[in-house]
Short mmCIF file of C-alpha atoms in Angstrom, two decimals:
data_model
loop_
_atom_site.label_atom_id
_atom_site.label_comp_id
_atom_site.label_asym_id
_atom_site.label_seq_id
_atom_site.Cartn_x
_atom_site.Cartn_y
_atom_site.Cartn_z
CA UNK A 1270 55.08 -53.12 1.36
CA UNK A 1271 53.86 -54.00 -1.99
CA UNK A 1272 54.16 -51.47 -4.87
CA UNK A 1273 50.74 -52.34 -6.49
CA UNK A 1274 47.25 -51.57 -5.70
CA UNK A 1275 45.09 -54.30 -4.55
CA UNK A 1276 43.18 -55.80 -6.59
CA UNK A 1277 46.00 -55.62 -9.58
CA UNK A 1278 46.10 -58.00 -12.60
CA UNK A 1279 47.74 -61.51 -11.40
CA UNK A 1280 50.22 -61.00 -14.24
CA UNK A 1281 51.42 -57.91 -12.51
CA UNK A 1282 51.45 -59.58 -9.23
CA UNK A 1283 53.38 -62.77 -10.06
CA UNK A 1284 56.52 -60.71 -11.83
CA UNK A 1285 56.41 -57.86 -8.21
CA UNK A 1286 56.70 -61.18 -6.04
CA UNK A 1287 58.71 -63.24 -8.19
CA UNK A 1288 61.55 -60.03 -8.51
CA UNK A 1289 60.73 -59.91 -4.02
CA UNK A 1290 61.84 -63.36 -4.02
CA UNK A 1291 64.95 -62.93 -6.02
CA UNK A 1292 66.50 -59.99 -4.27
CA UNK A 1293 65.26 -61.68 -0.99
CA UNK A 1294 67.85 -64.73 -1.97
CA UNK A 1295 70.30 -62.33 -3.06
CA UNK A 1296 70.39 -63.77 -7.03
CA UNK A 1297 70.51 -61.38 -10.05
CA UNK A 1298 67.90 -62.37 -13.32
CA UNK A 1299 71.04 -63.88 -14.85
CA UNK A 1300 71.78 -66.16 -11.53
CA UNK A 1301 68.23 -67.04 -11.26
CA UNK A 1302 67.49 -67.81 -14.93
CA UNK A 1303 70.91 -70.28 -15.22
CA UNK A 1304 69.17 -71.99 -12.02
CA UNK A 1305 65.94 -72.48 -13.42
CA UNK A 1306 67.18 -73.26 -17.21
CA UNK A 1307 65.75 -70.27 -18.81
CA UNK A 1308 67.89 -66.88 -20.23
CA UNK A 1309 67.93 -63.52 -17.86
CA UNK A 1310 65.55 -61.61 -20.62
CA UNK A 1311 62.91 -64.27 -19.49
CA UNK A 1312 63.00 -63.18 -16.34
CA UNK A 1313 63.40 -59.79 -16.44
CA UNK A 1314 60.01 -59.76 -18.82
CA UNK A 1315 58.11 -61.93 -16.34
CA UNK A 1316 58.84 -59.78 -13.74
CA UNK A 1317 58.09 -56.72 -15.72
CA UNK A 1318 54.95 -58.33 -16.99
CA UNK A 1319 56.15 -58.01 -20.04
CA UNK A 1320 55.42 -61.86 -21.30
CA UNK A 1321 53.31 -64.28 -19.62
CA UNK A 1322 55.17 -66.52 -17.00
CA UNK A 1323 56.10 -70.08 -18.89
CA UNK A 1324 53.80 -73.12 -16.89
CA UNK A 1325 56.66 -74.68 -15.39
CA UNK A 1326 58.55 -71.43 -13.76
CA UNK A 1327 56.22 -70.64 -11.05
CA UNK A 1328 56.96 -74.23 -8.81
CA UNK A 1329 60.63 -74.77 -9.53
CA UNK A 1330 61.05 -70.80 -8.35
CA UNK A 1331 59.07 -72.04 -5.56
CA UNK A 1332 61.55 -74.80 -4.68
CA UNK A 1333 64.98 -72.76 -5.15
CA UNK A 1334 63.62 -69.47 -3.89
CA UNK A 1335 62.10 -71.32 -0.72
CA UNK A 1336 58.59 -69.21 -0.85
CA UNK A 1337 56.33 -71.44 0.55
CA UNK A 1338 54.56 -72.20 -2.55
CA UNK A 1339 53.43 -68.59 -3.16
CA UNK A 1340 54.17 -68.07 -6.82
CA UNK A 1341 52.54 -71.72 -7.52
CA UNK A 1342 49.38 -70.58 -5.95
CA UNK A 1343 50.17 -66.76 -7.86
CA UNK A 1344 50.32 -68.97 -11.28
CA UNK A 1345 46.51 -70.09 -10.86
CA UNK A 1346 44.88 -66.42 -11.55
CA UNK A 1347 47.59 -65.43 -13.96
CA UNK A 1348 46.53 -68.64 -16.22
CA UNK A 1349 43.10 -67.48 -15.95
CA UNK A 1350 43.95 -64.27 -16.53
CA UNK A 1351 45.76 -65.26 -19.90
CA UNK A 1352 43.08 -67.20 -21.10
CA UNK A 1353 40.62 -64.75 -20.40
CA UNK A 1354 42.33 -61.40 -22.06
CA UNK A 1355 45.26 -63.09 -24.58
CA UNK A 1356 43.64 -66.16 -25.71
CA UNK A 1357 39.89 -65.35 -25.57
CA UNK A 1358 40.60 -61.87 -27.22
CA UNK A 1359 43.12 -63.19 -30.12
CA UNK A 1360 44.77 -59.49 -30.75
CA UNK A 1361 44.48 -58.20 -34.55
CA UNK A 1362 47.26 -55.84 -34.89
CA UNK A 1363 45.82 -53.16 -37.81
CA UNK A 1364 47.24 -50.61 -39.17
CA UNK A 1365 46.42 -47.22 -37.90
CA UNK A 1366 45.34 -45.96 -40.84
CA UNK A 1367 41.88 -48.30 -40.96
CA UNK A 1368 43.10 -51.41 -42.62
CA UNK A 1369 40.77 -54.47 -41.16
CA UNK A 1370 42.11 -57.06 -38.69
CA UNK A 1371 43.09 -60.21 -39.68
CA UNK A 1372 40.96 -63.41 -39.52
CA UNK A 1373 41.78 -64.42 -36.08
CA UNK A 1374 40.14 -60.79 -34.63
CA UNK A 1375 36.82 -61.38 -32.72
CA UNK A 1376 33.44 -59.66 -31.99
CA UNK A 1377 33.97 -58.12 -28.20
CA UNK A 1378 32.06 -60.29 -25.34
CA UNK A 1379 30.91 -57.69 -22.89
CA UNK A 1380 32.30 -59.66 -19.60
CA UNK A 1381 35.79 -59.12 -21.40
CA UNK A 1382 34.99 -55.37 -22.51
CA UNK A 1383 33.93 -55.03 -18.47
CA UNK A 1384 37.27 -56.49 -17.60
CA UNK A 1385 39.61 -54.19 -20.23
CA UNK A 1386 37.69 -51.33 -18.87
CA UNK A 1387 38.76 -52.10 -14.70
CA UNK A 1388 42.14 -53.37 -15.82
CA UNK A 1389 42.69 -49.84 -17.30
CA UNK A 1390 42.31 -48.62 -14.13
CA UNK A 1391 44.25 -50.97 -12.53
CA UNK A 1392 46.70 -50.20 -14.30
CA UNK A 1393 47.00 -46.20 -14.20
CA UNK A 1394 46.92 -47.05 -10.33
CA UNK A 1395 49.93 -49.18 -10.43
CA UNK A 1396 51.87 -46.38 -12.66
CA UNK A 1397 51.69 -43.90 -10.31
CA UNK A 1398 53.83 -46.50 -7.64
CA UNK A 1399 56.30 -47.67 -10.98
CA UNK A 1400 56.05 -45.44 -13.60
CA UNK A 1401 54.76 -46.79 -16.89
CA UNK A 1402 57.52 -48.26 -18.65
CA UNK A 1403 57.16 -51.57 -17.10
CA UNK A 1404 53.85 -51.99 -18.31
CA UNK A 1405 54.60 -51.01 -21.99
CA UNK A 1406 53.95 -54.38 -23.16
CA UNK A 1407 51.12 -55.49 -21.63
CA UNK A 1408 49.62 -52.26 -22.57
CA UNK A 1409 49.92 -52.44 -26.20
CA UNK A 1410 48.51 -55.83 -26.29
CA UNK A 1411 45.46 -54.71 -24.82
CA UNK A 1412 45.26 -51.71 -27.25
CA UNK A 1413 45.62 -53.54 -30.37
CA UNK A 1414 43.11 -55.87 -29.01
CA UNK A 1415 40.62 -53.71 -29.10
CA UNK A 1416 42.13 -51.91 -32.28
CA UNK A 1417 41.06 -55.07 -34.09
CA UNK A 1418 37.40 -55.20 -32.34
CA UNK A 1419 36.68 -51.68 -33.59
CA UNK A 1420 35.81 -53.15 -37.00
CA UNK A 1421 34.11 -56.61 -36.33
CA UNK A 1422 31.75 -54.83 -32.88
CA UNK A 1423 28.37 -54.23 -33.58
CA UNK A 1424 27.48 -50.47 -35.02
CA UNK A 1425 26.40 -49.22 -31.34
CA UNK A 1426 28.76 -50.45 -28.93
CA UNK A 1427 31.61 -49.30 -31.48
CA UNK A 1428 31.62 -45.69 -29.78
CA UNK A 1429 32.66 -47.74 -26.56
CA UNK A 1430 35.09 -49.73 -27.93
CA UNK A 1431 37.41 -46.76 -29.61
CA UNK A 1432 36.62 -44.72 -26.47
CA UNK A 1433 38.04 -47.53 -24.62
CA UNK A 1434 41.21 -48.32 -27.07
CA UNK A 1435 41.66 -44.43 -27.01
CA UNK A 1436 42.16 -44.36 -23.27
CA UNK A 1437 44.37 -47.60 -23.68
CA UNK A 1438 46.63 -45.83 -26.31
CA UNK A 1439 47.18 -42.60 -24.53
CA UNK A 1440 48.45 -44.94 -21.83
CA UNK A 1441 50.46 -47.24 -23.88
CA UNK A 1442 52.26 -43.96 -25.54
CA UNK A 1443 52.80 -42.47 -22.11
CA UNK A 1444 54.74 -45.45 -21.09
CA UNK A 1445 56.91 -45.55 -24.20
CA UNK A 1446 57.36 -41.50 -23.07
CA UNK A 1447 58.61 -42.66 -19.92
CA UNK A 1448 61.19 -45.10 -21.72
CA UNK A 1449 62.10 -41.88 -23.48
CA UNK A 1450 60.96 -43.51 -27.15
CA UNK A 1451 59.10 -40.42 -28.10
CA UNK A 1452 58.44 -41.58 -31.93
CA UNK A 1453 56.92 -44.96 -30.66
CA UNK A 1454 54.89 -42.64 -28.06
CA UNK A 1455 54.02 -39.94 -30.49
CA UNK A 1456 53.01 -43.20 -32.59
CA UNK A 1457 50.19 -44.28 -30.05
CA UNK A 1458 49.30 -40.77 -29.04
CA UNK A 1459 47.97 -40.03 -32.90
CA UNK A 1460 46.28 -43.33 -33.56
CA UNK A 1461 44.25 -42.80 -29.78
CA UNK A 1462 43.79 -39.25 -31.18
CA UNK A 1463 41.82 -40.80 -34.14
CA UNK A 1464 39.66 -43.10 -32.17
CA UNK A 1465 38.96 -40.76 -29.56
CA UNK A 1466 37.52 -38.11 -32.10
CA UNK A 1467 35.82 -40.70 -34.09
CA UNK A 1468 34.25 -41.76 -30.79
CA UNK A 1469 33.01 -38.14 -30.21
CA UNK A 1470 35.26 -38.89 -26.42
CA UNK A 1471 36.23 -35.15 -25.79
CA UNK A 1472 38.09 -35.76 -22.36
CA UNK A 1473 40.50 -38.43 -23.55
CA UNK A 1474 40.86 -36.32 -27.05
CA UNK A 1475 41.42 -33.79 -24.58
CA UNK A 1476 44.07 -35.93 -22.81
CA UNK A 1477 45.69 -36.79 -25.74
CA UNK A 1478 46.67 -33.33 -26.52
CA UNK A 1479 47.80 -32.07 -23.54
CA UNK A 1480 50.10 -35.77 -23.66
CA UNK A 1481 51.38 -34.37 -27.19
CA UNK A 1482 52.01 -30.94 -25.82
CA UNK A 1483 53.92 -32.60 -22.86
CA UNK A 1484 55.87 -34.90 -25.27
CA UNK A 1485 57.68 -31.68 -27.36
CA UNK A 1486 58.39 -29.76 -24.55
CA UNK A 1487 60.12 -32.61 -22.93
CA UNK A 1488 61.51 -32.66 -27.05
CA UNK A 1489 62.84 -28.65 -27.05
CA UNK A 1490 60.02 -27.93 -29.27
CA UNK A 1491 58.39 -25.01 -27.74
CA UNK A 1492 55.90 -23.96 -30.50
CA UNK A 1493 54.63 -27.35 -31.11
CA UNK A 1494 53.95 -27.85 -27.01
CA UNK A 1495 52.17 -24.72 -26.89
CA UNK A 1496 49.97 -25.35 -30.29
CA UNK A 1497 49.19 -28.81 -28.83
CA UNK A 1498 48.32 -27.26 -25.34
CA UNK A 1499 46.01 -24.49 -26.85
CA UNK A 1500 44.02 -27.13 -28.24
CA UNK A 1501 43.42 -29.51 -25.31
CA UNK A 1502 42.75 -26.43 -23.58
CA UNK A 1503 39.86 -25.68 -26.54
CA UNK A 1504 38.70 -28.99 -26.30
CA UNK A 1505 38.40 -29.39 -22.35
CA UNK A 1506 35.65 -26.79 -22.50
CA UNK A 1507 33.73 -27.18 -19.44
CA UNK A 1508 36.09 -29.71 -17.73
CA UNK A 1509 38.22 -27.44 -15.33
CA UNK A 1510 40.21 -30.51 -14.60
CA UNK A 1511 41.34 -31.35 -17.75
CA UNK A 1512 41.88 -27.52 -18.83
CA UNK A 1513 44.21 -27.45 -15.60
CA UNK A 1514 45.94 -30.16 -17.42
CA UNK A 1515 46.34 -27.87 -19.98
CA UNK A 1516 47.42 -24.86 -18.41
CA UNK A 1517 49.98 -26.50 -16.83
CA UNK A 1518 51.27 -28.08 -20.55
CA UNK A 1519 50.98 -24.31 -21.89
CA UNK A 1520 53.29 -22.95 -18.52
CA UNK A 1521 55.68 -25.57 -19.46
CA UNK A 1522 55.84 -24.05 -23.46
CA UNK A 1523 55.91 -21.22 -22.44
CA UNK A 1524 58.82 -21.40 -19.85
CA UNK A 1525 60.73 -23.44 -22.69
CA UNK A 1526 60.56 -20.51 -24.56
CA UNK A 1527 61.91 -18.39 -22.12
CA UNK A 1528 58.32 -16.38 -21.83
CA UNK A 1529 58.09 -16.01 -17.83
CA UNK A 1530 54.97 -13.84 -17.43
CA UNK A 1531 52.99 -16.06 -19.93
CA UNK A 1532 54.48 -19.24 -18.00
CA UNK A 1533 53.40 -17.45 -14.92
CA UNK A 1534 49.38 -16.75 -16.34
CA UNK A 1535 49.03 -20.42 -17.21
CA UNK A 1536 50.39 -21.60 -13.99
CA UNK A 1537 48.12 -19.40 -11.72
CA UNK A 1538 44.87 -20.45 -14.43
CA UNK A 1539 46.20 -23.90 -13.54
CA UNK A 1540 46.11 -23.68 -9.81
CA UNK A 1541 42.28 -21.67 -10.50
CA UNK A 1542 41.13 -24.63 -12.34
CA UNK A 1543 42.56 -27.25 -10.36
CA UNK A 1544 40.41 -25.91 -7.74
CA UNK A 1545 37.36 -25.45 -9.65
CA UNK A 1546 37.46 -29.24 -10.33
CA UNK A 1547 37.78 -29.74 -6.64
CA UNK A 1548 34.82 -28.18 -6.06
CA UNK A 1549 32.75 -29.51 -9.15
CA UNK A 1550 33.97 -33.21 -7.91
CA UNK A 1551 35.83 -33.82 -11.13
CA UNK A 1552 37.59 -37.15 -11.40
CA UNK A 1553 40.47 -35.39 -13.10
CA UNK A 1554 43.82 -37.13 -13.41
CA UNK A 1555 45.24 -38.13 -10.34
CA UNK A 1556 43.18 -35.47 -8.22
CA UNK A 1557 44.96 -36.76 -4.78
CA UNK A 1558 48.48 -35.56 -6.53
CA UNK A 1559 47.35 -32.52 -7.74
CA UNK A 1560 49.18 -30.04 -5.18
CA UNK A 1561 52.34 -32.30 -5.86
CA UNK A 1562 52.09 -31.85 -9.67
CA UNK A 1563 51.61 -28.28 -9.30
CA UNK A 1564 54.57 -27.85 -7.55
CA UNK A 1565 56.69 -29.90 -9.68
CA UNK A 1566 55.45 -28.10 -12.61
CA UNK A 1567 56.28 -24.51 -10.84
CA UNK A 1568 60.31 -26.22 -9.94
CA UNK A 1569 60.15 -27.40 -13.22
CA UNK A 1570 59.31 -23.76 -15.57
CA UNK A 1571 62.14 -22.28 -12.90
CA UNK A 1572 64.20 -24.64 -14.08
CA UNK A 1573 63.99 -24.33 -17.85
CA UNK A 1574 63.44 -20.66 -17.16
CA UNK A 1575 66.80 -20.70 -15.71
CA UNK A 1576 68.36 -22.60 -18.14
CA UNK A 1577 66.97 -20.12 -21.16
CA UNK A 1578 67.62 -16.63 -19.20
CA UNK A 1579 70.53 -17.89 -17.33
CA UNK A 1580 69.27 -15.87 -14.63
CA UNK A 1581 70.59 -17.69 -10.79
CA UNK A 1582 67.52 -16.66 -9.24
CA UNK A 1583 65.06 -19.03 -11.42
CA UNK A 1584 67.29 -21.67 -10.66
CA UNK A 1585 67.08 -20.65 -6.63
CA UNK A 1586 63.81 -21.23 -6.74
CA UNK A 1587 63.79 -24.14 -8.80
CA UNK A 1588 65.69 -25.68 -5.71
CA UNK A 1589 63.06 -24.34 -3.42
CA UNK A 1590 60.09 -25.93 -5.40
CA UNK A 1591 61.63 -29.32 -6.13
CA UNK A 1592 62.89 -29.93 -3.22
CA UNK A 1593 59.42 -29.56 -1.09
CA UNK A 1594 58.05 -32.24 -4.30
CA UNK A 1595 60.60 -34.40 -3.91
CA UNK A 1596 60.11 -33.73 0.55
CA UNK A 1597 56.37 -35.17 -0.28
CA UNK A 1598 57.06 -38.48 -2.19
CA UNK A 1599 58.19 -41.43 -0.27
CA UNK A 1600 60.57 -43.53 -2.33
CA UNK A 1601 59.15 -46.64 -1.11
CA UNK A 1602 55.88 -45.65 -2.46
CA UNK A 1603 56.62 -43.76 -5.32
CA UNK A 1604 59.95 -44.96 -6.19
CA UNK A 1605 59.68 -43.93 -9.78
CA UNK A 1606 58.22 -40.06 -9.44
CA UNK A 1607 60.92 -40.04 -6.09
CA UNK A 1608 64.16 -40.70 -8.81
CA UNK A 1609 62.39 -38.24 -11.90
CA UNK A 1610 62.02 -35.44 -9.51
CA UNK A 1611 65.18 -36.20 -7.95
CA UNK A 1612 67.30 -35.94 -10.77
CA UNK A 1613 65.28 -32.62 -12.08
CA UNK A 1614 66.33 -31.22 -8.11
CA UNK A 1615 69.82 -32.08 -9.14
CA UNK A 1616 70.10 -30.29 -12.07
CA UNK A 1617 68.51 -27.54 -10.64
CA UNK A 1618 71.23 -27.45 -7.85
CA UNK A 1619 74.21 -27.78 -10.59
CA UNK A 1620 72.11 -24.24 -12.73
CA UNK A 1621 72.40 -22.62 -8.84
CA UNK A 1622 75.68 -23.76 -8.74
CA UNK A 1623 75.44 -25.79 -5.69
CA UNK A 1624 77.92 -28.51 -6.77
CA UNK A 1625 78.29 -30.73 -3.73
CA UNK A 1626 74.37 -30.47 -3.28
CA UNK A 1627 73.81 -32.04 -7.00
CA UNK A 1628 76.36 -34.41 -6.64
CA UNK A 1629 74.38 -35.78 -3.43
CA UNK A 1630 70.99 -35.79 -4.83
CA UNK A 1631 72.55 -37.78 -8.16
CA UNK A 1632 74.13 -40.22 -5.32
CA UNK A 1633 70.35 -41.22 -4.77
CA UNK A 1634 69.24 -42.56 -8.14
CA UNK A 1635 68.97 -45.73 -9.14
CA UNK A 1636 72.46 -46.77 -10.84
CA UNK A 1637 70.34 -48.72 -13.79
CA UNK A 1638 67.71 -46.12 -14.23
CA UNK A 1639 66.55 -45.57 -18.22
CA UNK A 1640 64.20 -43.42 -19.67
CA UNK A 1641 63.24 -40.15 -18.77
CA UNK A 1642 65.10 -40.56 -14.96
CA UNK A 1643 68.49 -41.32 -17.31
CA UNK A 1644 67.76 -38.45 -19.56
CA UNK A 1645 67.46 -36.03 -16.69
CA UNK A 1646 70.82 -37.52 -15.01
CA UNK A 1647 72.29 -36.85 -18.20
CA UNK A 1648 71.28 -33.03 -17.88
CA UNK A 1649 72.37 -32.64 -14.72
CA UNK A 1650 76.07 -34.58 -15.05
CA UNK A 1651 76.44 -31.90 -18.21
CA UNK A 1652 75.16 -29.33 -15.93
CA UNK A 1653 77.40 -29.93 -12.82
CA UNK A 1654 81.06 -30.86 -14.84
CA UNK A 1655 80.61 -31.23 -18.67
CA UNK A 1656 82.39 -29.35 -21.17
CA UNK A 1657 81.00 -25.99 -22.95
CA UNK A 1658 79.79 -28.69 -26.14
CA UNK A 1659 77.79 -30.87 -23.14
CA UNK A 1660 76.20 -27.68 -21.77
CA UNK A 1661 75.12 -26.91 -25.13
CA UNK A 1662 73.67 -29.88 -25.57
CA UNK A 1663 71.99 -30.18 -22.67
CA UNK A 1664 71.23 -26.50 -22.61
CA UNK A 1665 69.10 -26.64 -26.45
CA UNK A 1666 68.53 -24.57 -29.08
CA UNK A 1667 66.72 -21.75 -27.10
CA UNK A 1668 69.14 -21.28 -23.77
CA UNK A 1669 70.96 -18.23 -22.74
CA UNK A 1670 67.61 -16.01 -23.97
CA UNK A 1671 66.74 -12.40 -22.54
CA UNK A 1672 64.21 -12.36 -19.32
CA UNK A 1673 61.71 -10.45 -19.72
CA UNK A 1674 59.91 -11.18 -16.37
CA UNK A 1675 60.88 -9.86 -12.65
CA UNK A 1676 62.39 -11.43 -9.75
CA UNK A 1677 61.85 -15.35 -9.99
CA UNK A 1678 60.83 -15.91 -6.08
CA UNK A 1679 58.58 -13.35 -6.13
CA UNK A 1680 55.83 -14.85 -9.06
CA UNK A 1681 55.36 -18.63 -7.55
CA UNK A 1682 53.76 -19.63 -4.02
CA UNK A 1683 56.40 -22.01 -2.89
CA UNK A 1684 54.29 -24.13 -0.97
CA UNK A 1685 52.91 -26.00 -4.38
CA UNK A 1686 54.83 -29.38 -4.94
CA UNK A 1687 54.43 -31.95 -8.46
CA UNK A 1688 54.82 -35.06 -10.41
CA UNK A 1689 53.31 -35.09 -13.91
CA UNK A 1690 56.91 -33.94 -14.93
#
């Protein structure tokens, strides 16, 4: 079945069918780019929509791959699709400090704005079936389009337009944070920080923290991830879904930290608010996968509660909670959340030391995974055999702390699964 969302941009289309057609023949990028005259790094962008297919590929793919003529009739909306949001917009690339676009930038036509706007969507659909690194690219073209039309639109649509490039950037730096290029996300994260506040946008300013927060825990930098959290959650105000967000960012500092009761507040004011929103009908993010983030948020402050107490029982229930998450995602559907959570669920098994248990769940990643699913591989290989240095290392600054809380199993319902990781 296919990974996207219907309807999804035709760029994103043609690379998921022409990578389908590939493996279907049994060719790697290499193979298949000697055939068709082109290098492997063209193919691997096309089919990470990471460059726009070149006119000629899509019929002589058709004639060695044997499709039927699918990726020539796929080649149609993907020109139209290029002329309508690369050529027609002509991308300024500004600084983020407020310097005008260059000549080429253009005043925003609304049918294009309207587009941007359901793209976005499209978008943070197909990320939560392939993760967001894929889409990196594609991403930051469309958010330094509409850097550049922040300072040629007309006085009152301008609100819109940041708003819009805002929500764009906090995208594009969460799939550079999936790559694990944290100063390239951090990067994006600040300048959709500025044009959400100059936009007076308090849920995606909102957003923006809580990404922040996320982005120096996932760093070692407790402090900074709680700071960051504290003021998304000031922000959010009367948004319970985006002050669950929040909660869950400050559980995660504070479990860094070592801090279990504090961890343990914010995660049961997470679980309050999450509900809340429920109720209120708040489109808060991803509000069908909120039970699974939950619970991959309680695993995961086990498991770096384990890690800085070095107390077995946090990393016993670690095991529990991941491995009802990981239970809940199909692989085929979520292959990318599947392998994150996966390898978390390993190195949770190597802190309990169940060995042969971590070994197995390593087994099932993806042998060329990168980014955050390599990091956490990393952990868990240190975890289950490294030396006392690797340990260290994987370990941070703050392991090996006193607890100060009581028995791990008893503070966390088990039954709460999660993938905002």
């Amino acid at each position: 079945m296919p990974l996207l969302p219907a309807p999804a941009s035709a760029r994103l289309r043609f690379g998921h069918r022409l990578r389908h057609w590939r493996e279907a023949r049994g060719l790697s990028q290499t193979e298949l780019g000697r055939l068709l005259g082109y290098h492997n790094s063209l193919i691997s962008r096309v089919e990470n929509a990471r460059r726009w297919p070149p006119p000629g590929l899509p019929a002589r793919a058709d004639e060695l791959l044997l499709t039927g003529g699918e990726l020539a009739a796929l080649w149609q909306p993907v020109r139209r699709e290029r002329e309508r949001l690369g050529e027609l917009a002509a991308p300024a690339r500004p600084t983020f400090g407020g310097a005008g676009p260059g000549p080429s930038a253009d005043r925003p036509d609304a049918v294009t704005f309207e587009v941007l706007g359901h793209l976005l969507d499209v978008y943070r659909a197909a990320a939560t079936h392939i993760g967001g690194e894929q889409l990196t690219a594609v991403l930051e073209h469309h958010t330094r389009t509409l850097a550049g039309w922040q300072h040629t639109t007309p006085r009152g649509t301008a609100p819109a337009v940041r708003s819009l490039a805002a929500r764009y950037a906090e995208l594009a730096g969460w799939a550079h944070f999936e790559g694990d290029r944290r100063t390239r996300a951090l990067g994006w994260y600040a300048a959709g920080l500025e044009w959400a506040r100059a936009a007076d946008d308090q849920p995606t300013t909102a957003a923006l923290l809580a990404r922040q927060s996320t982005l120096h825990w996932w760093s070692g930098d407790p402090a900074a991830a709680l700071a960051l959290a504290e003021a998304a959650h000031a922000v959010a105000r009367s948004l319970p879904g985006l002050r669950a967000w929040a909660a869950l960012a400050q559980a995660h500092a504070h479990a860094l930290a070592g801090a279990a009761p504090e961890a343990w507040r914010a995660l049961a004011e997470a679980e309050r608010l999450t509900e809340a929103a429920r109720r209120a009908g708040e489109p808060t993010p991803g509000p069908a996968r909120a039970d699974l983030v939950l619970g991959v948020a309680h695993g995961t402050c086990h498991r770096d509660l384990a890690v800085r107490t070095g107390r077995s029982d946090h990393a016993h229930a670690a095991v529990a909670h991941l491995g009802a998450a990981l239970g809940r995602l199909d692989p085929a559907v979520h292959p990318h959340d599947h392998a994150l959570v996966a390898g978390r669920l390993a190195g949770a098994y190597a802190r309990a030391g169940r060995r042969e248990a971590a070994a197995a769940v390593l087994s099932w990643l993806p042998p060329d995974a990168t980014g955050r699913i390599a990091h956490e591989r990393r952990r868990a290989r240190a975890w289950l055999g490294g030396s006392a240095a690797d340990r260290t290392a994987a370990d941070g600054p703050s392991a090996a702390r006193p607890s100060t809380d009581g028995p791990a199993t008893d503070r966390l319902r088990p039954d709460r699964p999660s993938a905002n990781c």
